[in-house]
PDB file of C-alpha atoms in Angstrom:
ATOM      1  CA  MET E   1       0.046  -0.001  -0.002  1.00  0.00           C
ATOM      2  CA  THR E   2       1.338   3.428  -0.894  1.00  0.00           C
ATOM      3  CA  PHE E   3       1.105   6.432   1.504  1.00  0.00           C
ATOM      4  CA  SER E   4      -1.396   7.951  -0.881  1.00  0.00           C
ATOM      5  CA  GLU E   5      -3.663   4.818  -0.766  1.00  0.00           C
ATOM      6  CA  LEU E   6      -3.339   4.658   2.935  1.00  0.00           C
ATOM      7  CA  LEU E   7      -4.350   8.346   3.333  1.00  0.00           C
ATOM      8  CA  LYS E   8      -7.325   8.063   0.893  1.00  0.00           C
ATOM      9  CA  GLY E   9      -8.599   4.912   2.763  1.00  0.00           C
ATOM     10  CA  ILE E  10      -8.746   6.920   5.966  1.00  0.00           C
ATOM     11  CA  LEU E  11     -10.616   9.808   4.342  1.00  0.00           C
ATOM     12  CA  GLU E  12     -13.151   7.316   3.107  1.00  0.00           C
ATOM     13  CA  ARG E  13     -13.630   5.609   6.377  1.00  0.00           C
ATOM     14  CA  VAL E  14     -13.868   8.686   8.683  1.00  0.00           C
ATOM     15  CA  GLU E  15     -17.201  10.549   8.460  1.00  0.00           C
ATOM     16  CA  GLY E  16     -16.827  14.311   8.020  1.00  0.00           C
ATOM     17  CA  SER E  17     -13.198  14.144   6.734  1.00  0.00           C
ATOM     18  CA  ILE E  18     -11.904  17.103   4.612  1.00  0.00           C
ATOM     19  CA  GLY E  19      -8.124  16.407   4.169  1.00  0.00           C
ATOM     20  CA  ILE E  20      -5.193  14.422   5.544  1.00  0.00           C
ATOM     21  CA  ALA E  21      -1.426  14.809   5.393  1.00  0.00           C
ATOM     22  CA  ILE E  22       1.845  13.128   6.485  1.00  0.00           C
ATOM     23  CA  MET E  23       4.030  16.026   7.522  1.00  0.00           C
ATOM     24  CA  GLY E  24       7.545  16.594   8.794  1.00  0.00           C
ATOM     25  CA  LEU E  25       7.844  18.525  12.103  1.00  0.00           C
ATOM     26  CA  ASP E  26       9.754  21.097   9.836  1.00  0.00           C
ATOM     27  CA  GLY E  27       6.355  21.884   8.265  1.00  0.00           C
ATOM     28  CA  LEU E  28       6.981  20.128   4.912  1.00  0.00           C
ATOM     29  CA  ALA E  29       4.267  17.748   3.641  1.00  0.00           C
ATOM     30  CA  ILE E  30       5.405  14.304   2.624  1.00  0.00           C
ATOM     31  CA  GLU E  31       2.075  13.091   1.174  1.00  0.00           C
ATOM     32  CA  GLN E  32      -1.431  14.555   1.282  1.00  0.00           C
ATOM     33  CA  ALA E  33      -4.920  13.854   0.091  1.00  0.00           C
ATOM     34  CA  GLN E  34      -8.234  15.645   0.000  1.00  0.00           C
ATOM     35  CA  VAL E  35     -11.901  14.653  -0.219  1.00  0.00           C
ATOM     36  CA  PRO E  36     -12.649  15.569  -3.856  1.00  0.00           C
ATOM     37  CA  SER E  37     -16.042  17.275  -2.852  1.00  0.00           C
ATOM     38  CA  LYS E  38     -14.327  19.497  -0.427  1.00  0.00           C
ATOM     39  CA  MET E  39     -11.492  20.723  -2.644  1.00  0.00           C
ATOM     40  CA  GLU E  40     -12.449  24.420  -2.051  1.00  0.00           C
ATOM     41  CA  LEU E  41     -11.102  23.997   1.444  1.00  0.00           C
ATOM     42  CA  GLY E  42      -7.747  22.644   0.181  1.00  0.00           C
ATOM     43  CA  GLU E  43      -5.497  25.719   0.660  1.00  0.00           C
ATOM     44  CA  HIS E  44      -7.022  26.054   4.064  1.00  0.00           C
ATOM     45  CA  VAL E  45      -6.243  22.565   5.134  1.00  0.00           C
ATOM     46  CA  ALA E  46      -2.601  22.842   3.902  1.00  0.00           C
ATOM     47  CA  LEU E  47      -2.119  26.040   6.017  1.00  0.00           C
ATOM     48  CA  ILE E  48      -3.630  24.326   8.964  1.00  0.00           C
ATOM     49  CA  ALA E  49      -1.279  21.435   8.603  1.00  0.00           C
ATOM     50  CA  THR E  50       1.789  23.516   8.241  1.00  0.00           C
ATOM     51  CA  SER E  51       0.781  25.719  11.251  1.00  0.00           C
ATOM     52  CA  HIS E  52       0.438  22.588  13.294  1.00  0.00           C
ATOM     53  CA  ALA E  53       4.119  21.726  12.783  1.00  0.00           C
ATOM     54  CA  THR E  54       5.084  24.728  14.935  1.00  0.00           C
ATOM     55  CA  LEU E  55       2.402  24.044  17.476  1.00  0.00           C
ATOM     56  CA  LEU E  56       3.472  20.434  17.791  1.00  0.00           C
ATOM     57  CA  ARG E  57       7.170  21.416  18.250  1.00  0.00           C
ATOM     58  CA  ASN E  58       6.066  23.760  21.200  1.00  0.00           C
ATOM     59  CA  THR E  59       3.757  21.124  22.587  1.00  0.00           C
ATOM     60  CA  MET E  60       6.464  18.442  22.522  1.00  0.00           C
ATOM     61  CA  ARG E  61       8.880  20.845  24.248  1.00  0.00           C
ATOM     62  CA  MET E  62       6.236  21.582  26.946  1.00  0.00           C
ATOM     63  CA  SER E  63       5.487  17.988  27.420  1.00  0.00           C
ATOM     64  CA  SER E  64       9.054  17.151  28.093  1.00  0.00           C
ATOM     65  CA  ASP E  65       9.608  20.263  30.409  1.00  0.00           C
ATOM     66  CA  THR E  66       6.682  19.438  32.542  1.00  0.00           C
ATOM     67  CA  GLY E  67       7.388  15.604  32.613  1.00  0.00           C
ATOM     68  CA  VAL E  68       4.158  14.773  30.822  1.00  0.00           C
ATOM     69  CA  GLY E  69       6.084  12.180  28.751  1.00  0.00           C
ATOM     70  CA  LEU E  70       6.415  11.735  25.059  1.00  0.00           C
ATOM     71  CA  LEU E  71       3.567  13.205  23.124  1.00  0.00           C
ATOM     72  CA  ASN E  72       1.603  10.678  20.907  1.00  0.00           C
ATOM     73  CA  GLU E  73      -1.649  12.428  19.921  1.00  0.00           C
ATOM     74  CA  LEU E  74      -3.282  15.790  19.913  1.00  0.00           C
ATOM     75  CA  THR E  75      -6.931  16.672  19.163  1.00  0.00           C
ATOM     76  CA  LEU E  76      -8.320  20.184  18.621  1.00  0.00           C
ATOM     77  CA  VAL E  77     -11.918  21.168  18.315  1.00  0.00           C
ATOM     78  CA  SER E  78     -12.897  24.639  17.076  1.00  0.00           C
ATOM     79  CA  ASP E  79     -16.018  26.293  15.824  1.00  0.00           C
ATOM     80  CA  ASP E  80     -15.253  25.317  12.248  1.00  0.00           C
ATOM     81  CA  PHE E  81     -12.862  22.344  12.234  1.00  0.00           C
ATOM     82  CA  ARG E  82     -11.739  19.273  14.121  1.00  0.00           C
ATOM     83  CA  LEU E  83      -8.177  18.192  13.821  1.00  0.00           C
ATOM     84  CA  VAL E  84      -6.623  14.837  14.950  1.00  0.00           C
ATOM     85  CA  VAL E  85      -2.828  14.633  14.954  1.00  0.00           C
ATOM     86  CA  ARG E  86      -0.667  11.525  15.710  1.00  0.00           C
ATOM     87  CA  LEU E  87       3.096  11.777  16.087  1.00  0.00           C
ATOM     88  CA  ILE E  88       5.080   9.242  14.086  1.00  0.00           C
ATOM     89  CA  GLY E  89       8.572   8.827  15.497  1.00  0.00           C
ATOM     90  CA  ARG E  90      10.086  12.120  16.662  1.00  0.00           C
ATOM     91  CA  GLU E  91      10.153  13.890  13.260  1.00  0.00           C
ATOM     92  CA  TYR E  92       6.814  13.329  11.632  1.00  0.00           C
ATOM     93  CA  PHE E  93       3.201  13.533  12.125  1.00  0.00           C
ATOM     94  CA  ILE E  94      -0.116  12.662  10.343  1.00  0.00           C
ATOM     95  CA  ILE E  95      -2.959  15.240  10.633  1.00  0.00           C
ATOM     96  CA  LEU E  96      -6.595  14.572   9.730  1.00  0.00           C
ATOM     97  CA  THR E  97      -8.920  17.672   9.295  1.00  0.00           C
ATOM     98  CA  LEU E  98     -12.633  17.148   9.891  1.00  0.00           C
ATOM     99  CA  GLY E  99     -15.544  19.446   9.480  1.00  0.00           C
ATOM    100  CA  PRO E 100     -17.719  20.398  12.581  1.00  0.00           C
ATOM    101  CA  GLY E 101     -19.593  17.058  12.590  1.00  0.00           C
ATOM    102  CA  GLY E 102     -16.561  14.907  12.083  1.00  0.00           C
ATOM    103  CA  ASN E 103     -16.158  11.666  14.026  1.00  0.00           C
ATOM    104  CA  ILE E 104     -13.266  12.247  16.386  1.00  0.00           C
ATOM    105  CA  GLY E 105     -13.394   8.710  17.960  1.00  0.00           C
ATOM    106  CA  ARG E 106     -13.187   7.019  14.553  1.00  0.00           C
ATOM    107  CA  ALA E 107     -10.440   9.461  13.428  1.00  0.00           C
ATOM    108  CA  ARG E 108      -8.288   8.639  16.417  1.00  0.00           C
ATOM    109  CA  PHE E 109      -8.878   4.841  15.835  1.00  0.00           C
ATOM    110  CA  GLU E 110      -7.893   5.208  12.199  1.00  0.00           C
ATOM    111  CA  LEU E 111      -4.770   7.230  12.917  1.00  0.00           C
ATOM    112  CA  ARG E 112      -3.600   4.711  15.414  1.00  0.00           C
ATOM    113  CA  LYS E 113      -3.900   2.011  12.955  1.00  0.00           C
ATOM    114  CA  ALA E 114      -1.993   4.101  10.369  1.00  0.00           C
ATOM    115  CA  HIS E 115       0.695   4.788  12.950  1.00  0.00           C
ATOM    116  CA  LEU E 116       1.424   0.950  13.224  1.00  0.00           C
ATOM    117  CA  LEU E 117       1.848   0.850   9.511  1.00  0.00           C
ATOM    118  CA  LEU E 118       3.816   3.932   9.233  1.00  0.00           C
ATOM    119  CA  GLU E 119       6.247   3.606  12.237  1.00  0.00           C
ATOM    120  CA  LYS E 120       8.356   1.118  10.316  1.00  0.00           C
ATOM    121  CA  GLU E 121       8.900   3.479   7.460  1.00  0.00           C
ATOM    122  CA  PHE E 122       9.675   6.531   9.589  1.00  0.00           C
ATOM    123  CA  VAL E 123      12.269   5.532  12.121  1.00  0.00           C
TER     124      VAL E 123
ATOM    125  CA  MET H   1     -23.603  23.239  43.255  1.00  0.00           C
ATOM    126  CA  THR H   2     -20.166  24.831  44.113  1.00  0.00           C
ATOM    127  CA  PHE H   3     -17.166  24.692  41.725  1.00  0.00           C
ATOM    128  CA  SER H   4     -15.524  22.184  44.084  1.00  0.00           C
ATOM    129  CA  GLU H   5     -18.482  19.900  44.038  1.00  0.00           C
ATOM    130  CA  LEU H   6     -18.737  20.102  40.210  1.00  0.00           C
ATOM    131  CA  LEU H   7     -15.015  19.160  39.940  1.00  0.00           C
ATOM    132  CA  LYS H   8     -15.166  16.255  42.363  1.00  0.00           C
ATOM    133  CA  GLY H   9     -18.224  14.817  40.547  1.00  0.00           C
ATOM    134  CA  ILE H  10     -16.322  14.795  37.323  1.00  0.00           C
ATOM    135  CA  LEU H  11     -13.301  13.075  38.954  1.00  0.00           C
ATOM    136  CA  GLU H  12     -15.726  10.367  40.358  1.00  0.00           C
ATOM    137  CA  ARG H  13     -17.446   9.770  36.939  1.00  0.00           C
ATOM    138  CA  VAL H  14     -14.390   9.593  34.619  1.00  0.00           C
ATOM    139  CA  GLU H  15     -12.321   6.432  34.961  1.00  0.00           C
ATOM    140  CA  GLY H  16      -8.649   7.004  35.312  1.00  0.00           C
ATOM    141  CA  SER H  17      -8.827  10.494  36.507  1.00  0.00           C
ATOM    142  CA  ILE H  18      -6.094  12.104  38.523  1.00  0.00           C
ATOM    143  CA  GLY H  19      -6.855  15.773  38.920  1.00  0.00           C
ATOM    144  CA  ILE H  20      -8.894  18.582  37.614  1.00  0.00           C
ATOM    145  CA  ALA H  21      -8.866  22.391  37.619  1.00  0.00           C
ATOM    146  CA  ILE H  22     -10.619  25.502  36.461  1.00  0.00           C
ATOM    147  CA  MET H  23      -7.788  27.857  35.379  1.00  0.00           C
ATOM    148  CA  GLY H  24      -7.476  31.472  33.975  1.00  0.00           C
ATOM    149  CA  LEU H  25      -5.569  31.694  30.813  1.00  0.00           C
ATOM    150  CA  ASP H  26      -3.077  33.735  32.794  1.00  0.00           C
ATOM    151  CA  GLY H  27      -2.014  30.465  34.572  1.00  0.00           C
ATOM    152  CA  LEU H  28      -3.755  30.991  37.847  1.00  0.00           C
ATOM    153  CA  ALA H  29      -5.997  28.223  39.256  1.00  0.00           C
ATOM    154  CA  ILE H  30      -9.575  29.378  40.415  1.00  0.00           C
ATOM    155  CA  GLU H  31     -10.487  25.888  41.735  1.00  0.00           C
ATOM    156  CA  GLN H  32      -9.009  22.531  41.754  1.00  0.00           C
ATOM    157  CA  ALA H  33      -9.444  18.976  42.900  1.00  0.00           C
ATOM    158  CA  GLN H  34      -7.523  15.772  43.125  1.00  0.00           C
ATOM    159  CA  VAL H  35      -8.287  12.114  43.513  1.00  0.00           C
ATOM    160  CA  PRO H  36      -7.251  11.332  46.993  1.00  0.00           C
ATOM    161  CA  SER H  37      -5.562   7.966  46.192  1.00  0.00           C
ATOM    162  CA  LYS H  38      -3.404   9.892  43.522  1.00  0.00           C
ATOM    163  CA  MET H  39      -2.134  12.708  45.738  1.00  0.00           C
ATOM    164  CA  GLU H  40       1.485  12.027  45.072  1.00  0.00           C
ATOM    165  CA  LEU H  41       0.931  13.187  41.514  1.00  0.00           C
ATOM    166  CA  GLY H  42      -0.577  16.531  42.772  1.00  0.00           C
ATOM    167  CA  GLU H  43       2.387  18.866  42.063  1.00  0.00           C
ATOM    168  CA  HIS H  44       2.885  17.242  38.809  1.00  0.00           C
ATOM    169  CA  VAL H  45      -0.707  17.968  37.859  1.00  0.00           C
ATOM    170  CA  ALA H  46      -0.621  21.571  39.022  1.00  0.00           C
ATOM    171  CA  LEU H  47       2.482  22.158  36.833  1.00  0.00           C
ATOM    172  CA  ILE H  48       0.819  20.578  33.887  1.00  0.00           C
ATOM    173  CA  ALA H  49      -2.314  22.837  34.247  1.00  0.00           C
ATOM    174  CA  THR H  50      -0.219  25.915  34.516  1.00  0.00           C
ATOM    175  CA  SER H  51       1.920  24.987  31.526  1.00  0.00           C
ATOM    176  CA  HIS H  52      -1.280  24.568  29.567  1.00  0.00           C
ATOM    177  CA  ALA H  53      -2.312  28.165  29.879  1.00  0.00           C
ATOM    178  CA  THR H  54       0.724  29.231  27.775  1.00  0.00           C
ATOM    179  CA  LEU H  55       0.045  26.382  25.295  1.00  0.00           C
ATOM    180  CA  LEU H  56      -3.646  27.369  24.987  1.00  0.00           C
ATOM    181  CA  ARG H  57      -2.790  31.013  24.425  1.00  0.00           C
ATOM    182  CA  ASN H  58      -0.475  29.992  21.629  1.00  0.00           C
ATOM    183  CA  THR H  59      -2.939  27.547  20.122  1.00  0.00           C
ATOM    184  CA  MET H  60      -5.875  30.054  20.263  1.00  0.00           C
ATOM    185  CA  ARG H  61      -3.604  32.615  18.466  1.00  0.00           C
ATOM    186  CA  MET H  62      -2.625  29.997  15.779  1.00  0.00           C
ATOM    187  CA  SER H  63      -6.285  28.994  15.468  1.00  0.00           C
ATOM    188  CA  SER H  64      -7.340  32.533  14.800  1.00  0.00           C
ATOM    189  CA  ASP H  65      -4.277  33.206  12.476  1.00  0.00           C
ATOM    190  CA  THR H  66      -5.110  30.147  10.220  1.00  0.00           C
ATOM    191  CA  GLY H  67      -8.837  30.565  10.204  1.00  0.00           C
ATOM    192  CA  VAL H  68      -9.518  27.475  12.128  1.00  0.00           C
ATOM    193  CA  GLY H  69     -12.124  29.470  14.116  1.00  0.00           C
ATOM    194  CA  LEU H  70     -12.602  29.800  17.859  1.00  0.00           C
ATOM    195  CA  LEU H  71     -10.859  26.975  19.805  1.00  0.00           C
ATOM    196  CA  ASN H  72     -13.240  24.985  22.117  1.00  0.00           C
ATOM    197  CA  GLU H  73     -11.420  21.913  23.151  1.00  0.00           C
ATOM    198  CA  LEU H  74      -7.991  20.306  23.154  1.00  0.00           C
ATOM    199  CA  THR H  75      -6.821  16.662  24.043  1.00  0.00           C
ATOM    200  CA  LEU H  76      -3.315  15.536  24.456  1.00  0.00           C
ATOM    201  CA  VAL H  77      -2.174  11.967  24.894  1.00  0.00           C
ATOM    202  CA  SER H  78       1.436  11.241  25.977  1.00  0.00           C
ATOM    203  CA  ASP H  79       3.118   8.121  27.234  1.00  0.00           C
ATOM    204  CA  ASP H  80       2.253   8.977  30.857  1.00  0.00           C
ATOM    205  CA  PHE H  81      -0.896  11.251  30.801  1.00  0.00           C
ATOM    206  CA  ARG H  82      -3.987  12.083  28.968  1.00  0.00           C
ATOM    207  CA  LEU H  83      -5.268  15.688  29.184  1.00  0.00           C
ATOM    208  CA  VAL H  84      -8.646  16.985  28.180  1.00  0.00           C
ATOM    209  CA  VAL H  85      -8.970  20.791  28.100  1.00  0.00           C
ATOM    210  CA  ARG H  86     -12.227  22.784  27.391  1.00  0.00           C
ATOM    211  CA  LEU H  87     -12.258  26.595  26.869  1.00  0.00           C
ATOM    212  CA  ILE H  88     -14.799  28.509  28.961  1.00  0.00           C
ATOM    213  CA  GLY H  89     -15.394  31.908  27.365  1.00  0.00           C
ATOM    214  CA  ARG H  90     -12.216  33.616  26.188  1.00  0.00           C
ATOM    215  CA  GLU H  91     -10.396  33.812  29.587  1.00  0.00           C
ATOM    216  CA  TYR H  92     -10.815  30.543  31.339  1.00  0.00           C
ATOM    217  CA  PHE H  93     -10.416  26.803  30.809  1.00  0.00           C
ATOM    218  CA  ILE H  94     -11.074  23.544  32.589  1.00  0.00           C
ATOM    219  CA  ILE H  95      -8.323  20.883  32.421  1.00  0.00           C
ATOM    220  CA  LEU H  96      -8.800  17.169  33.388  1.00  0.00           C
ATOM    221  CA  THR H  97      -5.726  15.066  33.809  1.00  0.00           C
ATOM    222  CA  LEU H  98      -6.011  11.275  33.393  1.00  0.00           C
ATOM    223  CA  GLY H  99      -3.575   8.344  33.721  1.00  0.00           C
ATOM    224  CA  PRO H 100      -2.652   6.315  30.660  1.00  0.00           C
ATOM    225  CA  GLY H 101      -5.771   4.196  30.760  1.00  0.00           C
ATOM    226  CA  GLY H 102      -8.120   7.163  31.257  1.00  0.00           C
ATOM    227  CA  ASN H 103     -11.447   7.358  29.249  1.00  0.00           C
ATOM    228  CA  ILE H 104     -11.104  10.231  26.940  1.00  0.00           C
ATOM    229  CA  GLY H 105     -14.532   9.932  25.465  1.00  0.00           C
ATOM    230  CA  ARG H 106     -16.223  10.134  28.855  1.00  0.00           C
ATOM    231  CA  ALA H 107     -13.845  13.008  29.851  1.00  0.00           C
ATOM    232  CA  ARG H 108     -14.900  14.962  26.839  1.00  0.00           C
ATOM    233  CA  PHE H 109     -18.547  14.365  27.608  1.00  0.00           C
ATOM    234  CA  GLU H 110     -18.271  15.461  31.202  1.00  0.00           C
ATOM    235  CA  LEU H 111     -16.372  18.600  30.228  1.00  0.00           C
ATOM    236  CA  ARG H 112     -18.918  19.573  27.709  1.00  0.00           C
ATOM    237  CA  LYS H 113     -21.653  19.176  30.447  1.00  0.00           C
ATOM    238  CA  ALA H 114     -19.580  21.249  32.943  1.00  0.00           C
ATOM    239  CA  HIS H 115     -19.094  23.877  30.207  1.00  0.00           C
ATOM    240  CA  LEU H 116     -22.751  24.485  29.935  1.00  0.00           C
ATOM    241  CA  LEU H 117     -22.952  24.934  33.697  1.00  0.00           C
ATOM    242  CA  LEU H 118     -19.934  27.168  33.920  1.00  0.00           C
ATOM    243  CA  GLU H 119     -20.412  29.412  31.000  1.00  0.00           C
ATOM    244  CA  LYS H 120     -23.099  31.499  32.683  1.00  0.00           C
ATOM    245  CA  GLU H 121     -20.622  32.222  35.603  1.00  0.00           C
ATOM    246  CA  PHE H 122     -17.641  33.022  33.302  1.00  0.00           C
ATOM    247  CA  VAL H 123     -18.849  35.537  30.827  1.00  0.00           C
TER     248      VAL H 123
END
């Protein structure tokens, strides 16, 4: 299975999905996919993914400073979007953007499964 | 119901809870409660709650910069803790700290209910 197939499969299985990306913590996208009917949100989703690289770097630093332990997962709910982020190794993350009615529980489940597949590639 | 009763009720209802606090975004605690059998983690939990004030301020700024919309909720999963945070108005938040096996779905549900009760007081 290619990265692209993996990402598209997640978009199909999680209700309310808009877009998904595998990103480096440096803010560069490695692979991304969009739900075709929601292409008009594409630029938006790319900007959100890139901004999260910075947020995740800060959060990982805070986690280690306060002894919270290694960060694995982050979920954000705002008025307009729901974001589920899963760290892959110490350099990469996968970020799934959902609309306001998106299924966060299913999203977390799918990203945990993807993590198991991806961690061998990203060590 | 006092704030203290509200917080203790949530700790009792959410499996895996360690501590909970109502905080200002300036980092000052308004009310807090701990699960008595996990008191040895108390200082730790207080530090985590205070550190999150900074993280939330940064995240709220990023949310508004990238057009994600007003932030409502944030969840963090690390090796050692699970944190569920709910914004109350624009100045306060409630943060629930769970152990590694804590029930995040139930925690999100309880904080949404608490939000409805608290938002009248914190406007």
